[in-house]
CSV table of N, CA, C and O in Angstrom, one decimal:
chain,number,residue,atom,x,y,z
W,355,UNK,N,61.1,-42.5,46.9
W,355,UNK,CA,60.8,-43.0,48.2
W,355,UNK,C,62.1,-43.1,49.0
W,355,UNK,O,62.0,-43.1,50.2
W,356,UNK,N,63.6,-43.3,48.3
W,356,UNK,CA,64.3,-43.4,48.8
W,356,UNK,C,65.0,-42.3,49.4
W,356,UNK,O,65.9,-42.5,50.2
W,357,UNK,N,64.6,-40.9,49.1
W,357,UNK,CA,64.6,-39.3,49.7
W,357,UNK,C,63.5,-39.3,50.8
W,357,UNK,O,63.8,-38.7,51.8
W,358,UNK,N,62.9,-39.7,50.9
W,358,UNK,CA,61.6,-39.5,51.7
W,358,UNK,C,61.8,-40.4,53.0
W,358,UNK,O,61.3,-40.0,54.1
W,359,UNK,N,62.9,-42.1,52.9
W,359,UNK,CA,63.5,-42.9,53.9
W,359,UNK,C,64.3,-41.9,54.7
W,359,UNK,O,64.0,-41.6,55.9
W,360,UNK,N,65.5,-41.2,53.9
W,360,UNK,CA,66.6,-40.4,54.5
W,360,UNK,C,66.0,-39.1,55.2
W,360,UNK,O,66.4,-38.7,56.3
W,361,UNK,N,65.2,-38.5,54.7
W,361,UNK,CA,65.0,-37.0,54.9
W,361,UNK,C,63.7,-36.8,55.4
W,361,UNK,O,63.5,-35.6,55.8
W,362,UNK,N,62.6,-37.7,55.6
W,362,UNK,CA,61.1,-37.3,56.0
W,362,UNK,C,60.3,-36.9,54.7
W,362,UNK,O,59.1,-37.0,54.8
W,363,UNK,N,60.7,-36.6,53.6
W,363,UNK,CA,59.7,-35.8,53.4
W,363,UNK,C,60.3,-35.8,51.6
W,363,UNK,O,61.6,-35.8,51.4
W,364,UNK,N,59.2,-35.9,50.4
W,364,UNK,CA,59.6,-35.9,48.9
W,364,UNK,C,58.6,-35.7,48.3
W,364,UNK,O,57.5,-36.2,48.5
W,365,UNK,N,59.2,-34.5,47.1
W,365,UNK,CA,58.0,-33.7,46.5
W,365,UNK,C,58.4,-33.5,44.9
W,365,UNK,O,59.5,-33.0,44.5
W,366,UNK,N,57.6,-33.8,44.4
W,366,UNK,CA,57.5,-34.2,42.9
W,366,UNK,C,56.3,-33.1,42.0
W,366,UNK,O,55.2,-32.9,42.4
W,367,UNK,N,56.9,-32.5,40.8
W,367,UNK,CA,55.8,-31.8,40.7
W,367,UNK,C,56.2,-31.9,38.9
W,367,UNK,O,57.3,-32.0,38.3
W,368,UNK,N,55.1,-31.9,38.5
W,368,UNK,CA,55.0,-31.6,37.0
W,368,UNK,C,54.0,-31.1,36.3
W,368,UNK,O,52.8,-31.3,36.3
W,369,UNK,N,54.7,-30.1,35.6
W,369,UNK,CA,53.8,-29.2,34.4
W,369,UNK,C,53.8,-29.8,33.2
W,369,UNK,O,54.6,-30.6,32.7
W,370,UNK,N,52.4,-29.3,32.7
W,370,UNK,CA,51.8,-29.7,31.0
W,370,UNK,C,52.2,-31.2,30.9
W,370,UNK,O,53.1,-31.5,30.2
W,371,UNK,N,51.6,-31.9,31.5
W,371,UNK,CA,51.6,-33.3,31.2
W,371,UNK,C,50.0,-33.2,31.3
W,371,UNK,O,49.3,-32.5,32.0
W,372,UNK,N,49.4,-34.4,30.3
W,372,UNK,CA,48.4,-35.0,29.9
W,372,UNK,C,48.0,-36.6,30.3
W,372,UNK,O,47.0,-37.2,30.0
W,373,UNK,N,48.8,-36.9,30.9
W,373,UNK,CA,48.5,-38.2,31.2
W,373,UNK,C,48.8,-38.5,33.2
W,373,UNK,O,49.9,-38.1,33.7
W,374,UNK,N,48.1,-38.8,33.9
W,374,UNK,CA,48.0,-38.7,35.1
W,374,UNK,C,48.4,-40.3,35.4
W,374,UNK,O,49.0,-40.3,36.5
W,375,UNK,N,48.2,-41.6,34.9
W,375,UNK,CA,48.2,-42.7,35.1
W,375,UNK,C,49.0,-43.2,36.3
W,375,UNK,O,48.6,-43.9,37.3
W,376,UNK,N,50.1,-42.8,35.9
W,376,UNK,CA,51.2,-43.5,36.4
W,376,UNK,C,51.0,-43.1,37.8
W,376,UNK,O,50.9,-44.1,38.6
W,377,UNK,N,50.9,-42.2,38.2
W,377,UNK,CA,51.0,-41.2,39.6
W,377,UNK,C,50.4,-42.2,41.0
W,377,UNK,O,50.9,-42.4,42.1
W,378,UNK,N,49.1,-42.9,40.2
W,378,UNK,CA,48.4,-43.8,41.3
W,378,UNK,C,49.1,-44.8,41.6
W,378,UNK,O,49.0,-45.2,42.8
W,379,UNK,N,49.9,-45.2,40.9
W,379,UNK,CA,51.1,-46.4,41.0
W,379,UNK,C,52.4,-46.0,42.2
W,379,UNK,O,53.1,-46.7,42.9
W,380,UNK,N,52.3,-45.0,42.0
W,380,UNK,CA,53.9,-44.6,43.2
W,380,UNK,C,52.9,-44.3,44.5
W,380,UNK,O,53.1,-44.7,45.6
W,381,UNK,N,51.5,-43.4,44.2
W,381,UNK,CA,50.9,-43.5,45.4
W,381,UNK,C,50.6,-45.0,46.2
W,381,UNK,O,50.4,-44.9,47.4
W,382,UNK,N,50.5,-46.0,45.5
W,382,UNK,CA,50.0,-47.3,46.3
W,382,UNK,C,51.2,-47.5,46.7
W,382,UNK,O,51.1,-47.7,47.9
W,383,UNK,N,52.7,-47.5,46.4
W,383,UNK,CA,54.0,-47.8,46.8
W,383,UNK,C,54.0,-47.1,48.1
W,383,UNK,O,54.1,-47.7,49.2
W,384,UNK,N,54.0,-46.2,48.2
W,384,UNK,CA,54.3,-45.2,49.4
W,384,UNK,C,53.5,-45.7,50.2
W,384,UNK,O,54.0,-45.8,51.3
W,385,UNK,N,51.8,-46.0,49.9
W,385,UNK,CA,51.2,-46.4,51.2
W,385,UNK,C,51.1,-47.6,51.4
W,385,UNK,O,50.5,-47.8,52.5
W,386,UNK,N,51.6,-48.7,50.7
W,386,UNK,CA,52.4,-50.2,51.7
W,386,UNK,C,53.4,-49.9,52.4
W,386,UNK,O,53.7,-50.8,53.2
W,387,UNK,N,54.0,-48.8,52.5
W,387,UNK,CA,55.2,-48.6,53.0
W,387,UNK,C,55.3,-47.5,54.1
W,387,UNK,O,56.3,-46.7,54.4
W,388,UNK,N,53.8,-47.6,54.7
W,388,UNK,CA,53.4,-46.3,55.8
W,388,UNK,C,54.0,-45.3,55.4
W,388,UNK,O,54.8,-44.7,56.1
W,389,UNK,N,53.6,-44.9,54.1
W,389,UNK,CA,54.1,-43.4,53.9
W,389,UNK,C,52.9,-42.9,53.5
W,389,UNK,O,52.0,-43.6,53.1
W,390,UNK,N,52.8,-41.3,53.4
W,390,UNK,CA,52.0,-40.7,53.0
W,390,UNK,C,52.1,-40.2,51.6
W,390,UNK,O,53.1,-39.7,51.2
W,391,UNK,N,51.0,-40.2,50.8
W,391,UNK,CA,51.1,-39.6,49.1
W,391,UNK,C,50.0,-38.7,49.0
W,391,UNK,O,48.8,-39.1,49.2
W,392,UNK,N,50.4,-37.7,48.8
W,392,UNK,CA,49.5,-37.1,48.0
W,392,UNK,C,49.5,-36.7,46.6
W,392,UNK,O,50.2,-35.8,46.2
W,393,UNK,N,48.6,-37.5,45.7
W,393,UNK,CA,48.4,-37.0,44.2
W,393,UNK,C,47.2,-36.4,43.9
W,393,UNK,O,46.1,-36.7,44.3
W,394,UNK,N,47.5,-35.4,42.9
W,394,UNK,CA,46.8,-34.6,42.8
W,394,UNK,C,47.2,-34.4,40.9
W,394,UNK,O,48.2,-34.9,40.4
W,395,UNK,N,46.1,-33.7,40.1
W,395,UNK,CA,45.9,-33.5,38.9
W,395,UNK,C,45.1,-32.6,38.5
W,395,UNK,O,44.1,-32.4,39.1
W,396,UNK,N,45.5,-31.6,37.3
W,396,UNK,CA,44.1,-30.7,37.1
W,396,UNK,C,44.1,-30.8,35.6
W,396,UNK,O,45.0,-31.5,35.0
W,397,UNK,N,43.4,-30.4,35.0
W,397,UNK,CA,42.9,-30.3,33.7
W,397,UNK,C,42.5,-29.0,33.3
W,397,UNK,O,42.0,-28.2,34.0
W,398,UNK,N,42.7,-28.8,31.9
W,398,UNK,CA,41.7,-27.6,31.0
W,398,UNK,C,40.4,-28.0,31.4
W,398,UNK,O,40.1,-29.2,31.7
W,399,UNK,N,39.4,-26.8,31.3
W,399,UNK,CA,38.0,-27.0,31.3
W,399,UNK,C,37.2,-27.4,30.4
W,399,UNK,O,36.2,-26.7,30.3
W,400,UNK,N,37.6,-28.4,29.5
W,400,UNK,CA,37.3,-28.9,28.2
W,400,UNK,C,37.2,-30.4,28.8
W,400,UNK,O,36.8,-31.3,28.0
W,401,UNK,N,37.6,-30.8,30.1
W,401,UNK,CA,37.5,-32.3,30.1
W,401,UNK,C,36.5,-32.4,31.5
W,401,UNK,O,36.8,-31.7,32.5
W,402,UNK,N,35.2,-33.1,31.5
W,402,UNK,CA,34.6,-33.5,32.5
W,402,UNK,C,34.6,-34.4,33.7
W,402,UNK,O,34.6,-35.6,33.3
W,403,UNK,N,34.7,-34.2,35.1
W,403,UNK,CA,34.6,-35.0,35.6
W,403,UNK,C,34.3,-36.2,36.2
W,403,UNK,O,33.2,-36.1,36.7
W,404,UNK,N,34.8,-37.7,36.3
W,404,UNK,CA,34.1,-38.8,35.9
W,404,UNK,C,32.6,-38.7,36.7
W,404,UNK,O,31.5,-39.0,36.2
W,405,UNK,N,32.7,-38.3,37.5
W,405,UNK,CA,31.3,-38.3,38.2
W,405,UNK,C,30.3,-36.9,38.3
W,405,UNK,O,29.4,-36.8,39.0
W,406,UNK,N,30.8,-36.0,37.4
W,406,UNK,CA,29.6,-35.0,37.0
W,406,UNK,C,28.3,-35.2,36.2
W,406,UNK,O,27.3,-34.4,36.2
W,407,UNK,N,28.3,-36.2,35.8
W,407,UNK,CA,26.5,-36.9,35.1
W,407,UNK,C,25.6,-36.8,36.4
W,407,UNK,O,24.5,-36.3,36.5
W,408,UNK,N,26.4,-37.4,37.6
W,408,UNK,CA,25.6,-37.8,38.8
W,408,UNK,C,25.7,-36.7,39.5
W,408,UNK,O,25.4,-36.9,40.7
W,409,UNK,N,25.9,-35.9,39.3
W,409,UNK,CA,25.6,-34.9,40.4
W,409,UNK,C,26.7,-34.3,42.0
W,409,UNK,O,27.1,-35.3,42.7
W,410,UNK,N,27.0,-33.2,42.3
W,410,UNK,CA,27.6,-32.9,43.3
W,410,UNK,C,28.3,-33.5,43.4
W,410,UNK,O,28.2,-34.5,42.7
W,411,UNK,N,29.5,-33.2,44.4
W,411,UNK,CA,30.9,-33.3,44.6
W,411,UNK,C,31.1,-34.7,45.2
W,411,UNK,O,30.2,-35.1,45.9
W,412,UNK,N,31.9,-35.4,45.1
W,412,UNK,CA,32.4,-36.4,45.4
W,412,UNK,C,33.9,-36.5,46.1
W,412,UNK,O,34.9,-35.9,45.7
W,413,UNK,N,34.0,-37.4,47.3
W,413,UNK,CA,34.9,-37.3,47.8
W,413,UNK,C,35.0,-39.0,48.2
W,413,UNK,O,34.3,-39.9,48.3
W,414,UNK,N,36.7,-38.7,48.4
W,414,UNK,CA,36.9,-40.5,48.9
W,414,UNK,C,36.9,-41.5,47.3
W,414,UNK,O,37.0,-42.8,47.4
């Protein structure tokens, strides 16, 4: 956050990790602090999405 005060703009990227948790945590930081976060995650196709039982895509 403190690259992102000085310069506009901070970008974080990680491979082969398994655990996403944390990520939602620096995103709520950033947006008390009128900044913008975007997190994002992907998976092997061996893990389901939480809301595929119910049907179609989910947003928000």
């Amino acid at each position: 956050m403190k690259k992102v005060e000085a310069y506009g703009l901070g970008f974080v990227t990680v491979r082969n990790s398994n655990h996403h948790g944390t990520c939602a945590y620096w995103g709520l930081q950033m947006a008390q602090r009128d900044m913008i976060a975007f997190v994002a995650s992907n998976t092997p196709p061996f893990l389901a999405a939480p809301v595929s039982k119910q049907g179609g895509p989910r947003v928000g």
